[in-house]
PDB file of C-alpha atoms in Angstrom:
ATOM      1  CA  MET A1431      -1.268-154.911 -13.910  1.00  0.00           C
ATOM      2  CA  GLU A1432      -0.057-154.699 -10.336  1.00  0.00           C
ATOM      3  CA  GLY A1433       0.979-151.078 -10.751  1.00  0.00           C
ATOM      4  CA  GLY A1434      -2.575-150.220 -11.926  1.00  0.00           C
ATOM      5  CA  SER A1435      -4.362-151.798  -8.940  1.00  0.00           C
ATOM      6  CA  ASP A1436      -3.454-149.030  -6.457  1.00  0.00           C
ATOM      7  CA  PRO A1437      -5.532-146.317  -8.143  1.00  0.00           C
ATOM      8  CA  VAL A1438      -8.304-148.843  -8.653  1.00  0.00           C
ATOM      9  CA  ARG A1439      -8.225-149.804  -4.950  1.00  0.00           C
ATOM     10  CA  ALA A1440      -8.173-146.105  -4.012  1.00  0.00           C
ATOM     11  CA  ILE A1441     -11.298-145.422  -6.070  1.00  0.00           C
ATOM     12  CA  GLY A1442     -12.993-148.511  -4.565  1.00  0.00           C
ATOM     13  CA  ASP A1443     -12.196-147.199  -1.060  1.00  0.00           C
ATOM     14  CA  LEU A1444     -13.550-143.779  -1.954  1.00  0.00           C
ATOM     15  CA  TRP A1445     -16.834-145.227  -3.186  1.00  0.00           C
ATOM     16  CA  ALA A1446     -17.169-147.423  -0.115  1.00  0.00           C
ATOM     17  CA  ARG A1447     -16.731-144.335   2.085  1.00  0.00           C
ATOM     18  CA  GLN A1448     -19.365-142.407   0.071  1.00  0.00           C
ATOM     19  CA  ASP A1449     -21.839-145.297   0.312  1.00  0.00           C
ATOM     20  CA  GLY A1450     -21.500-145.257   4.062  1.00  0.00           C
ATOM     21  CA  GLN A1451     -22.202-141.530   4.295  1.00  0.00           C
ATOM     22  CA  GLY A1452     -25.829-141.758   3.188  1.00  0.00           C
ATOM     23  CA  SER A1453     -27.781-138.930   1.724  1.00  0.00           C
ATOM     24  CA  GLU A1454     -29.092-135.742   3.320  1.00  0.00           C
ATOM     25  CA  PHE A1455     -31.974-135.664   0.846  1.00  0.00           C
ATOM     26  CA  ASP A1456     -35.286-136.049   2.658  1.00  0.00           C
ATOM     27  CA  PHE A1457     -36.806-138.870   0.598  1.00  0.00           C
ATOM     28  CA  SER A1458     -39.672-139.541   2.964  1.00  0.00           C
ATOM     29  CA  MET A1459     -40.948-135.998   2.466  1.00  0.00           C
ATOM     30  CA  TYR A1460     -40.709-136.042  -1.304  1.00  0.00           C
ATOM     31  CA  ASP A1461     -42.231-139.503  -1.598  1.00  0.00           C
ATOM     32  CA  SER A1462     -45.288-138.607   0.468  1.00  0.00           C
ATOM     33  CA  ARG A1463     -48.734-138.746  -1.117  1.00  0.00           C
ATOM     34  CA  PRO A1464     -49.374-134.979  -1.259  1.00  0.00           C
ATOM     35  CA  TRP A1465     -45.993-134.381  -2.878  1.00  0.00           C
ATOM     36  CA  MET A1466     -46.518-137.182  -5.392  1.00  0.00           C
ATOM     37  CA  ALA A1467     -49.955-135.808  -6.258  1.00  0.00           C
ATOM     38  CA  VAL A1468     -48.475-132.327  -6.767  1.00  0.00           C
ATOM     39  CA  LYS A1469     -45.630-133.762  -8.852  1.00  0.00           C
ATOM     40  CA  VAL A1470     -47.968-135.739 -11.082  1.00  0.00           C
ATOM     41  CA  LEU A1471     -50.311-132.795 -11.607  1.00  0.00           C
ATOM     42  CA  LEU A1472     -47.566-130.273 -12.261  1.00  0.00           C
ATOM     43  CA  SER A1473     -45.715-132.661 -14.596  1.00  0.00           C
ATOM     44  CA  LEU A1474     -48.929-133.112 -16.515  1.00  0.00           C
ATOM     45  CA  CYS A1475     -49.306-129.321 -16.822  1.00  0.00           C
ATOM     46  CA  ILE A1476     -45.683-128.679 -17.747  1.00  0.00           C
ATOM     47  CA  ILE A1477     -45.515-131.373 -20.420  1.00  0.00           C
ATOM     48  CA  THR A1478     -48.954-130.510 -21.834  1.00  0.00           C
ATOM     49  CA  LEU A1479     -48.025-126.826 -22.010  1.00  0.00           C
ATOM     50  CA  ILE A1480     -44.787-127.577 -23.863  1.00  0.00           C
ATOM     51  CA  PHE A1481     -46.539-129.850 -26.368  1.00  0.00           C
ATOM     52  CA  LEU A1482     -49.337-127.310 -26.826  1.00  0.00           C
ATOM     53  CA  LEU A1483     -47.033-124.348 -27.360  1.00  0.00           C
ATOM     54  CA  TYR A1484     -45.175-126.320 -30.015  1.00  0.00           C
ATOM     55  CA  GLY A1485     -48.331-127.336 -31.831  1.00  0.00           C
ATOM     56  CA  LEU A1486     -50.073-123.945 -31.735  1.00  0.00           C
ATOM     57  CA  ARG A1487     -47.970-121.997 -34.182  1.00  0.00           C
ATOM     58  CA  GLU A1488     -50.480-119.166 -34.302  1.00  0.00           C
ATOM     59  CA  LEU A1489     -49.731-117.971 -30.791  1.00  0.00           C
ATOM     60  CA  PRO A1490     -47.096-115.213 -30.605  1.00  0.00           C
ATOM     61  CA  TRP A1491     -45.321-117.133 -27.810  1.00  0.00           C
ATOM     62  CA  THR A1492     -45.126-120.426 -29.727  1.00  0.00           C
ATOM     63  CA  LEU A1493     -42.154-122.789 -29.451  1.00  0.00           C
ATOM     64  CA  TYR A1494     -42.376-123.673 -33.134  1.00  0.00           C
ATOM     65  CA  GLY A1495     -39.762-122.477 -35.567  1.00  0.00           C
ATOM     66  CA  SER A1496     -36.993-121.383 -33.203  1.00  0.00           C
ATOM     67  CA  ALA A1497     -33.897-123.132 -31.864  1.00  0.00           C
ATOM     68  CA  ILE A1498     -34.759-122.251 -28.257  1.00  0.00           C
ATOM     69  CA  GLY A1499     -38.237-123.646 -28.872  1.00  0.00           C
ATOM     70  CA  MET A1500     -36.836-126.974 -30.005  1.00  0.00           C
ATOM     71  CA  LEU A1501     -34.527-127.136 -26.984  1.00  0.00           C
ATOM     72  CA  VAL A1502     -37.453-126.452 -24.659  1.00  0.00           C
ATOM     73  CA  LEU A1503     -39.542-129.058 -26.500  1.00  0.00           C
ATOM     74  CA  GLY A1504     -36.866-131.679 -25.873  1.00  0.00           C
ATOM     75  CA  PHE A1505     -35.495-130.798 -22.463  1.00  0.00           C
ATOM     76  CA  GLY A1506     -38.638-129.575 -20.735  1.00  0.00           C
ATOM     77  CA  PRO A1507     -40.130-133.091 -20.662  1.00  0.00           C
ATOM     78  CA  PHE A1508     -36.635-134.421 -19.879  1.00  0.00           C
ATOM     79  CA  PHE A1509     -36.439-132.406 -16.663  1.00  0.00           C
ATOM     80  CA  ALA A1510     -40.026-133.223 -15.785  1.00  0.00           C
ATOM     81  CA  GLY A1511     -39.135-136.919 -16.115  1.00  0.00           C
ATOM     82  CA  LEU A1512     -35.969-136.301 -14.078  1.00  0.00           C
ATOM     83  CA  VAL A1513     -37.826-134.789 -11.126  1.00  0.00           C
ATOM     84  CA  LEU A1514     -40.489-137.498 -11.296  1.00  0.00           C
ATOM     85  CA  GLY A1515     -37.777-140.151 -11.367  1.00  0.00           C
ATOM     86  CA  TYR A1516     -36.322-138.810  -8.099  1.00  0.00           C
ATOM     87  CA  SER A1517     -39.343-140.243  -6.271  1.00  0.00           C
ATOM     88  CA  PHE A1518     -38.764-143.813  -7.391  1.00  0.00           C
ATOM     89  CA  GLU A1519     -36.283-146.463  -6.387  1.00  0.00           C
ATOM     90  CA  ARG A1520     -37.456-149.026  -8.927  1.00  0.00           C
ATOM     91  CA  PRO A1521     -36.679-148.075 -12.544  1.00  0.00           C
ATOM     92  CA  LYS A1522     -39.514-150.123 -14.063  1.00  0.00           C
ATOM     93  CA  MET A1523     -42.115-148.475 -11.846  1.00  0.00           C
ATOM     94  CA  ALA A1524     -40.629-145.060 -12.610  1.00  0.00           C
ATOM     95  CA  LEU A1525     -40.714-145.676 -16.362  1.00  0.00           C
ATOM     96  CA  ALA A1526     -44.277-146.967 -16.270  1.00  0.00           C
ATOM     97  CA  CYS A1527     -45.522-143.977 -14.265  1.00  0.00           C
ATOM     98  CA  THR A1528     -43.725-141.257 -16.210  1.00  0.00           C
ATOM     99  CA  ILE A1529     -44.595-142.670 -19.637  1.00  0.00           C
ATOM    100  CA  ALA A1530     -48.219-142.926 -18.515  1.00  0.00           C
ATOM    101  CA  ILE A1531     -48.146-139.279 -17.392  1.00  0.00           C
ATOM    102  CA  SER A1532     -46.573-138.200 -20.661  1.00  0.00           C
ATOM    103  CA  LEU A1533     -49.127-140.154 -22.710  1.00  0.00           C
ATOM    104  CA  ALA A1534     -51.886-138.475 -20.698  1.00  0.00           C
ATOM    105  CA  SER A1535     -50.259-135.111 -21.529  1.00  0.00           C
ATOM    106  CA  THR A1536     -50.254-136.068 -25.222  1.00  0.00           C
ATOM    107  CA  ALA A1537     -53.959-136.878 -25.052  1.00  0.00           C
ATOM    108  CA  LEU A1538     -54.691-133.619 -23.219  1.00  0.00           C
ATOM    109  CA  CYS A1539     -52.668-131.614 -25.766  1.00  0.00           C
ATOM    110  CA  PHE A1540     -54.567-133.285 -28.615  1.00  0.00           C
ATOM    111  CA  ALA A1541     -57.907-132.551 -26.947  1.00  0.00           C
ATOM    112  CA  LEU A1542     -57.034-128.894 -26.363  1.00  0.00           C
ATOM    113  CA  MET A1543     -55.905-128.449 -29.964  1.00  0.00           C
ATOM    114  CA  ILE A1544     -59.203-129.743 -31.356  1.00  0.00           C
ATOM    115  CA  LEU A1545     -61.287-127.919 -28.748  1.00  0.00           C
ATOM    116  CA  PRO A1546     -62.333-125.002 -31.039  1.00  0.00           C
ATOM    117  CA  ARG A1547     -63.425-127.494 -33.681  1.00  0.00           C
ATOM    118  CA  MET A1548     -65.448-129.449 -31.123  1.00  0.00           C
ATOM    119  CA  MET A1549     -67.037-126.200 -29.956  1.00  0.00           C
ATOM    120  CA  GLY A1550     -67.853-125.265 -33.570  1.00  0.00           C
ATOM    121  CA  LEU A1551     -66.236-121.857 -33.326  1.00  0.00           C
ATOM    122  CA  ALA A1552     -65.019-121.708 -36.927  1.00  0.00           C
ATOM    123  CA  GLU A1553     -65.331-123.617 -40.194  1.00  0.00           C
ATOM    124  CA  TYR A1554     -62.694-126.309 -40.514  1.00  0.00           C
ATOM    125  CA  GLY A1555     -61.497-128.261 -43.550  1.00  0.00           C
ATOM    126  CA  PRO A1556     -59.956-131.760 -43.583  1.00  0.00           C
ATOM    127  CA  MET A1557     -56.323-130.550 -43.531  1.00  0.00           C
ATOM    128  CA  PHE A1558     -56.879-129.271 -39.975  1.00  0.00           C
ATOM    129  CA  MET A1559     -57.122-132.779 -38.519  1.00  0.00           C
ATOM    130  CA  SER A1560     -54.110-133.905 -40.511  1.00  0.00           C
ATOM    131  CA  ASP A1561     -52.050-131.084 -39.012  1.00  0.00           C
ATOM    132  CA  ILE A1562     -53.347-131.813 -35.499  1.00  0.00           C
ATOM    133  CA  TRP A1563     -52.458-135.512 -35.767  1.00  0.00           C
ATOM    134  CA  TYR A1564     -48.916-134.558 -36.769  1.00  0.00           C
ATOM    135  CA  ASN A1565     -48.241-131.673 -34.342  1.00  0.00           C
ATOM    136  CA  GLY A1566     -50.605-132.717 -31.589  1.00  0.00           C
ATOM    137  CA  PHE A1567     -49.960-136.456 -31.425  1.00  0.00           C
ATOM    138  CA  PHE A1568     -46.940-137.629 -33.444  1.00  0.00           C
ATOM    139  CA  ILE A1569     -44.394-135.059 -32.244  1.00  0.00           C
ATOM    140  CA  PRO A1570     -45.484-135.337 -28.569  1.00  0.00           C
ATOM    141  CA  PHE A1571     -45.383-139.139 -28.866  1.00  0.00           C
ATOM    142  CA  LEU A1572     -41.802-138.981 -30.126  1.00  0.00           C
ATOM    143  CA  ILE A1573     -40.861-136.861 -27.112  1.00  0.00           C
ATOM    144  CA  THR A1574     -42.714-139.299 -24.818  1.00  0.00           C
ATOM    145  CA  ILE A1575     -40.683-142.279 -25.943  1.00  0.00           C
ATOM    146  CA  THR A1576     -37.313-140.513 -26.060  1.00  0.00           C
ATOM    147  CA  PHE A1577     -36.706-137.568 -23.747  1.00  0.00           C
ATOM    148  CA  VAL A1578     -39.086-138.463 -20.922  1.00  0.00           C
ATOM    149  CA  PRO A1579     -37.702-141.991 -20.322  1.00  0.00           C
ATOM    150  CA  ALA A1580     -34.162-140.609 -20.576  1.00  0.00           C
ATOM    151  CA  GLY A1581     -34.869-138.095 -17.809  1.00  0.00           C
ATOM    152  CA  THR A1582     -36.693-140.691 -15.723  1.00  0.00           C
ATOM    153  CA  MET A1583     -33.849-143.196 -15.873  1.00  0.00           C
ATOM    154  CA  LEU A1584     -31.353-140.501 -14.930  1.00  0.00           C
ATOM    155  CA  GLY A1585     -33.468-139.467 -11.948  1.00  0.00           C
ATOM    156  CA  THR A1586     -34.169-143.006 -10.769  1.00  0.00           C
ATOM    157  CA  SER A1587     -30.586-144.154 -11.140  1.00  0.00           C
ATOM    158  CA  THR A1588     -29.511-141.630  -8.489  1.00  0.00           C
ATOM    159  CA  ASN A1589     -31.609-143.531  -5.963  1.00  0.00           C
ATOM    160  CA  ILE A1590     -30.096-146.940  -6.683  1.00  0.00           C
ATOM    161  CA  GLN A1591     -27.353-147.939  -4.243  1.00  0.00           C
ATOM    162  CA  GLU A1592     -25.101-150.625  -5.679  1.00  0.00           C
TER     163      GLU A1592
ATOM    164  CA  MET B 310     -46.508-117.675  10.622  1.00  0.00           C
ATOM    165  CA  ALA B 311     -42.754-118.192  11.005  1.00  0.00           C
ATOM    166  CA  PRO B 312     -40.720-117.331   7.927  1.00  0.00           C
ATOM    167  CA  VAL B 313     -39.730-120.354   5.874  1.00  0.00           C
ATOM    168  CA  LYS B 314     -36.019-121.117   6.199  1.00  0.00           C
ATOM    169  CA  PHE B 315     -34.350-123.536   3.910  1.00  0.00           C
ATOM    170  CA  ARG B 316     -30.850-124.259   2.781  1.00  0.00           C
ATOM    171  CA  VAL B 317     -30.430-125.949  -0.525  1.00  0.00           C
ATOM    172  CA  ARG B 318     -29.000-129.253   0.642  1.00  0.00           C
ATOM    173  CA  GLY B 319     -28.332-130.630  -2.741  1.00  0.00           C
ATOM    174  CA  LEU B 320     -29.096-130.596  -6.393  1.00  0.00           C
ATOM    175  CA  LYS B 321     -32.236-132.726  -5.936  1.00  0.00           C
ATOM    176  CA  GLN B 322     -33.792-130.278  -3.525  1.00  0.00           C
ATOM    177  CA  ALA B 323     -32.977-127.379  -5.833  1.00  0.00           C
ATOM    178  CA  PHE B 324     -34.553-129.243  -8.750  1.00  0.00           C
ATOM    179  CA  HIS B 325     -37.726-129.831  -6.715  1.00  0.00           C
ATOM    180  CA  TRP B 326     -38.122-126.139  -5.901  1.00  0.00           C
ATOM    181  CA  LEU B 327     -37.419-125.181  -9.530  1.00  0.00           C
ATOM    182  CA  PHE B 328     -39.996-127.753 -10.592  1.00  0.00           C
ATOM    183  CA  LEU B 329     -42.586-126.200  -8.258  1.00  0.00           C
ATOM    184  CA  ALA B 330     -41.940-122.706  -9.614  1.00  0.00           C
ATOM    185  CA  VAL B 331     -42.037-123.793 -13.266  1.00  0.00           C
ATOM    186  CA  GLY B 332     -45.127-125.919 -12.583  1.00  0.00           C
ATOM    187  CA  ALA B 333     -47.076-123.077 -10.994  1.00  0.00           C
ATOM    188  CA  PHE B 334     -46.178-120.826 -13.921  1.00  0.00           C
ATOM    189  CA  SER B 335     -47.142-123.473 -16.461  1.00  0.00           C
ATOM    190  CA  VAL B 336     -50.603-124.002 -14.923  1.00  0.00           C
ATOM    191  CA  LEU B 337     -51.329-120.308 -15.524  1.00  0.00           C
ATOM    192  CA  MET B 338     -49.739-120.313 -18.994  1.00  0.00           C
ATOM    193  CA  LEU B 339     -51.725-123.408 -19.974  1.00  0.00           C
ATOM    194  CA  ALA B 340     -55.030-121.794 -19.014  1.00  0.00           C
ATOM    195  CA  PHE B 341     -54.108-118.521 -20.713  1.00  0.00           C
ATOM    196  CA  SER B 342     -52.820-120.158 -23.917  1.00  0.00           C
ATOM    197  CA  THR B 343     -55.920-122.341 -24.233  1.00  0.00           C
ATOM    198  CA  TYR B 344     -58.182-119.340 -23.705  1.00  0.00           C
ATOM    199  CA  THR B 345     -56.235-117.309 -26.306  1.00  0.00           C
ATOM    200  CA  TYR B 346     -56.352-120.134 -28.853  1.00  0.00           C
ATOM    201  CA  VAL B 347     -60.097-120.624 -28.416  1.00  0.00           C
ATOM    202  CA  SER B 348     -60.756-116.881 -28.745  1.00  0.00           C
ATOM    203  CA  TYR B 349     -58.579-116.792 -31.879  1.00  0.00           C
ATOM    204  CA  ALA B 350     -60.788-119.406 -33.521  1.00  0.00           C
ATOM    205  CA  GLU B 351     -63.930-117.560 -32.474  1.00  0.00           C
ATOM    206  CA  ASP B 352     -62.924-114.082 -33.606  1.00  0.00           C
ATOM    207  CA  GLY B 353     -60.148-112.732 -35.751  1.00  0.00           C
ATOM    208  CA  TYR B 354     -57.463-115.427 -35.330  1.00  0.00           C
ATOM    209  CA  GLY B 355     -55.097-113.029 -33.618  1.00  0.00           C
ATOM    210  CA  MET B 356     -55.181-110.485 -36.442  1.00  0.00           C
ATOM    211  CA  ARG B 357     -54.910-106.931 -35.153  1.00  0.00           C
ATOM    212  CA  LEU B 358     -56.854-104.582 -37.365  1.00  0.00           C
ATOM    213  CA  HIS B 359     -57.490-100.885 -36.863  1.00  0.00           C
ATOM    214  CA  VAL B 360     -58.167 -97.736 -38.849  1.00  0.00           C
ATOM    215  CA  SER B 361     -54.992 -95.675 -38.974  1.00  0.00           C
ATOM    216  CA  GLY B 362     -56.392 -92.686 -40.843  1.00  0.00           C
ATOM    217  CA  ALA B 363     -59.082 -91.238 -43.052  1.00  0.00           C
ATOM    218  CA  GLU B 364     -58.593 -88.539 -45.633  1.00  0.00           C
ATOM    219  CA  LEU B 365     -60.904 -86.638 -47.958  1.00  0.00           C
ATOM    220  CA  VAL B 366     -59.364 -85.869 -51.346  1.00  0.00           C
ATOM    221  CA  GLY B 367     -61.760 -84.069 -53.645  1.00  0.00           C
ATOM    222  CA  SER B 368     -64.943 -86.111 -53.513  1.00  0.00           C
ATOM    223  CA  LYS B 369     -63.247 -89.379 -52.565  1.00  0.00           C
ATOM    224  CA  LEU B 370     -62.848 -90.559 -49.010  1.00  0.00           C
ATOM    225  CA  TYR B 371     -59.749 -92.709 -48.447  1.00  0.00           C
ATOM    226  CA  ILE B 372     -59.596 -94.908 -45.348  1.00  0.00           C
ATOM    227  CA  THR B 373     -56.313 -96.538 -44.377  1.00  0.00           C
ATOM    228  CA  PHE B 374     -56.389 -99.822 -42.475  1.00  0.00           C
ATOM    229  CA  ASP B 375     -53.408-101.269 -40.605  1.00  0.00           C
ATOM    230  CA  ALA B 376     -53.349-104.984 -39.941  1.00  0.00           C
ATOM    231  CA  SER B 377     -50.742-107.161 -38.275  1.00  0.00           C
ATOM    232  CA  ASN B 378     -50.373-110.896 -37.811  1.00  0.00           C
ATOM    233  CA  PRO B 379     -48.398-111.745 -34.665  1.00  0.00           C
ATOM    234  CA  GLY B 380     -48.381-115.537 -35.130  1.00  0.00           C
ATOM    235  CA  LYS B 381     -46.468-117.881 -37.416  1.00  0.00           C
ATOM    236  CA  LEU B 382     -49.360-118.767 -39.719  1.00  0.00           C
ATOM    237  CA  ASP B 383     -50.220-116.896 -42.923  1.00  0.00           C
ATOM    238  CA  MET B 384     -53.763-115.645 -43.271  1.00  0.00           C
ATOM    239  CA  ALA B 385     -56.015-113.902 -45.783  1.00  0.00           C
ATOM    240  CA  ALA B 386     -58.857-111.573 -44.823  1.00  0.00           C
ATOM    241  CA  TRP B 387     -61.579-109.959 -46.921  1.00  0.00           C
ATOM    242  CA  GLY B 388     -64.924-108.269 -46.439  1.00  0.00           C
ATOM    243  CA  TRP B 389     -67.511-105.749 -47.544  1.00  0.00           C
ATOM    244  CA  GLY B 390     -67.830-102.785 -45.189  1.00  0.00           C
ATOM    245  CA  ASN B 391     -69.908 -99.637 -44.762  1.00  0.00           C
ATOM    246  CA  VAL B 392     -68.850 -96.113 -43.962  1.00  0.00           C
ATOM    247  CA  THR B 393     -71.315 -93.457 -42.831  1.00  0.00           C
ATOM    248  CA  VAL B 394     -70.775 -89.732 -42.390  1.00  0.00           C
ATOM    249  CA  GLY B 395     -72.438 -88.417 -39.246  1.00  0.00           C
ATOM    250  CA  GLY B 396     -74.866 -91.333 -39.244  1.00  0.00           C
ATOM    251  CA  GLY B 397     -76.223 -90.566 -42.693  1.00  0.00           C
ATOM    252  CA  GLN B 398     -76.067 -92.520 -45.955  1.00  0.00           C
ATOM    253  CA  ALA B 399     -73.932 -95.663 -45.934  1.00  0.00           C
ATOM    254  CA  TYR B 400     -71.246 -96.138 -48.591  1.00  0.00           C
ATOM    255  CA  GLY B 401     -70.010 -99.638 -49.352  1.00  0.00           C
ATOM    256  CA  PHE B 402     -66.372-100.609 -49.846  1.00  0.00           C
ATOM    257  CA  TYR B 403     -64.406-103.813 -50.287  1.00  0.00           C
ATOM    258  CA  LEU B 404     -61.215-104.624 -48.416  1.00  0.00           C
ATOM    259  CA  ALA B 405     -58.813-107.537 -48.983  1.00  0.00           C
ATOM    260  CA  LEU B 406     -55.692-108.271 -46.939  1.00  0.00           C
ATOM    261  CA  ASP B 407     -52.947-110.840 -47.347  1.00  0.00           C
ATOM    262  CA  LEU B 408     -51.087-111.225 -44.065  1.00  0.00           C
ATOM    263  CA  GLN B 409     -47.967-113.338 -43.915  1.00  0.00           C
ATOM    264  CA  ALA B 410     -46.640-114.756 -40.665  1.00  0.00           C
ATOM    265  CA  GLU B 411     -45.384-112.092 -38.228  1.00  0.00           C
ATOM    266  CA  LYS B 412     -45.873-109.310 -40.751  1.00  0.00           C
ATOM    267  CA  SER B 413     -47.944-106.132 -40.936  1.00  0.00           C
ATOM    268  CA  SER B 414     -49.831-104.834 -43.892  1.00  0.00           C
ATOM    269  CA  THR B 415     -51.672-101.673 -44.914  1.00  0.00           C
ATOM    270  CA  ALA B 416     -54.674-101.425 -47.197  1.00  0.00           C
ATOM    271  CA  VAL B 417     -56.683 -98.473 -48.405  1.00  0.00           C
ATOM    272  CA  ALA B 418     -60.396 -98.436 -49.189  1.00  0.00           C
ATOM    273  CA  SER B 419     -62.183 -95.596 -50.917  1.00  0.00           C
ATOM    274  CA  ALA B 420     -65.733 -94.335 -51.313  1.00  0.00           C
ATOM    275  CA  ASP B 421     -67.256 -91.554 -53.442  1.00  0.00           C
ATOM    276  CA  LEU B 422     -69.197 -89.138 -51.243  1.00  0.00           C
ATOM    277  CA  THR B 423     -72.163 -86.925 -52.061  1.00  0.00           C
ATOM    278  CA  ALA B 424     -71.816 -83.157 -51.842  1.00  0.00           C
ATOM    279  CA  GLU B 425     -73.881 -83.133 -48.656  1.00  0.00           C
ATOM    280  CA  ASP B 426     -71.553 -85.479 -46.839  1.00  0.00           C
ATOM    281  CA  ILE B 427     -68.482 -83.641 -48.114  1.00  0.00           C
ATOM    282  CA  ALA B 428     -69.872 -80.465 -46.612  1.00  0.00           C
ATOM    283  CA  ALA B 429     -70.623 -82.305 -43.362  1.00  0.00           C
ATOM    284  CA  ILE B 430     -67.019 -83.474 -43.163  1.00  0.00           C
ATOM    285  CA  TYR B 431     -65.694 -79.979 -43.725  1.00  0.00           C
ATOM    286  CA  ALA B 432     -68.050 -78.899 -40.958  1.00  0.00           C
ATOM    287  CA  GLY B 433     -66.328 -81.348 -38.637  1.00  0.00           C
ATOM    288  CA  ALA B 434     -68.510 -84.447 -38.744  1.00  0.00           C
ATOM    289  CA  GLY B 435     -66.823 -87.751 -38.020  1.00  0.00           C
ATOM    290  CA  ILE B 436     -67.240 -91.021 -39.899  1.00  0.00           C
ATOM    291  CA  GLY B 437     -68.449 -94.381 -38.661  1.00  0.00           C
ATOM    292  CA  ILE B 438     -67.148 -97.673 -40.087  1.00  0.00           C
ATOM    293  CA  SER B 439     -68.547-101.170 -39.892  1.00  0.00           C
ATOM    294  CA  LEU B 440     -66.476-103.886 -41.542  1.00  0.00           C
ATOM    295  CA  PRO B 441     -67.318-107.572 -41.123  1.00  0.00           C
ATOM    296  CA  MET B 442     -64.427-109.684 -42.413  1.00  0.00           C
ATOM    297  CA  SER B 443     -63.851-113.357 -43.171  1.00  0.00           C
ATOM    298  CA  ILE B 444     -60.443-114.689 -42.236  1.00  0.00           C
ATOM    299  CA  HIS B 445     -58.981-117.787 -43.828  1.00  0.00           C
ATOM    300  CA  VAL B 446     -55.883-119.522 -42.422  1.00  0.00           C
ATOM    301  CA  PRO B 447     -54.605-121.991 -45.065  1.00  0.00           C
ATOM    302  CA  ASP B 448     -52.244-123.891 -42.730  1.00  0.00           C
ATOM    303  CA  ARG B 449     -55.076-124.640 -40.324  1.00  0.00           C
ATOM    304  CA  ASP B 450     -57.631-124.999 -43.125  1.00  0.00           C
ATOM    305  CA  LEU B 451     -60.100-122.862 -41.193  1.00  0.00           C
ATOM    306  CA  THR B 452     -62.272-119.833 -41.815  1.00  0.00           C
ATOM    307  CA  THR B 453     -63.495-117.532 -39.083  1.00  0.00           C
ATOM    308  CA  ARG B 454     -64.979-114.050 -38.783  1.00  0.00           C
ATOM    309  CA  THR B 455     -64.303-110.707 -37.202  1.00  0.00           C
ATOM    310  CA  VAL B 456     -66.031-107.334 -37.208  1.00  0.00           C
ATOM    311  CA  LEU B 457     -64.269-103.979 -37.090  1.00  0.00           C
ATOM    312  CA  THR B 458     -66.397-101.065 -35.931  1.00  0.00           C
ATOM    313  CA  ALA B 459     -65.274 -97.496 -35.402  1.00  0.00           C
ATOM    314  CA  GLU B 460     -67.259 -94.389 -34.619  1.00  0.00           C
ATOM    315  CA  ASN B 461     -66.699 -90.678 -34.870  1.00  0.00           C
ATOM    316  CA  LEU B 462     -63.352 -90.896 -36.625  1.00  0.00           C
ATOM    317  CA  GLU B 463     -61.718 -87.635 -37.651  1.00  0.00           C
ATOM    318  CA  VAL B 464     -61.187 -87.092 -41.335  1.00  0.00           C
ATOM    319  CA  GLY B 465     -58.154 -85.207 -42.632  1.00  0.00           C
ATOM    320  CA  THR B 466     -58.939 -82.705 -45.393  1.00  0.00           C
TER     321      THR B 466
END
């Protein structure tokens, strides 16, 4: 055990030196109100767009049915959560905010998918709503409770000094 | 205004700029995708339909329609249309199309013309087409409409 303590002590010294260095990242700028407002709004748009493009299979640029589409569906919200998480030092606050934003995106995606039906632009049967509940609510909700919190925790954990 | 100078000081800063760029793009894409989806439901559901040719064989006029479905949902379209020669008598025809996802299809409609109209075509008259169609998308359980109109089309003889 004594032979193994030198590398351990060396790593401990390295981390202590890194803690003392501090960060060059300008937190006060990226935590400011205008930036947070922009981040929230753009996250809402990015996540809503990704959910919408997955649900609307009729668009030529849909994310449905391709491997790249599934990767974008998973990791788009992940990176949105990551960048949002960079603004928080408390993980619980970060999780609450980003999950709320993602749930709002789910609701917005759902509303946009039923918009033509609400406007009465075509004749719809009952299977339409069943499809919308699945692709417009269930799949986005799964992403909300998996990829978004994962990205958020990764982003927030970089701000925690232990 | 002084040019903006920045050095990427770290991964976080790079991610923020990438986020801004992707966010700006996604605002535009969101508006455009919503508009496209709403206009699909209102008219045609993204089906591209046009007349690719008309030919007179004997006393029968054959009109070829090309249709394509760019999205990932199957659709069926059908309708009763009218064709007129130089604005004269209207001839009815029926057209039915079965369009699978991301596929194109061709259909031909025919009409028997009177001797007068045959002569008019040989004299160089063009034909006019009006074709209202119903479009049914089974996966979305919806039915919408579209109208194809064309005027002064050349007829091959």
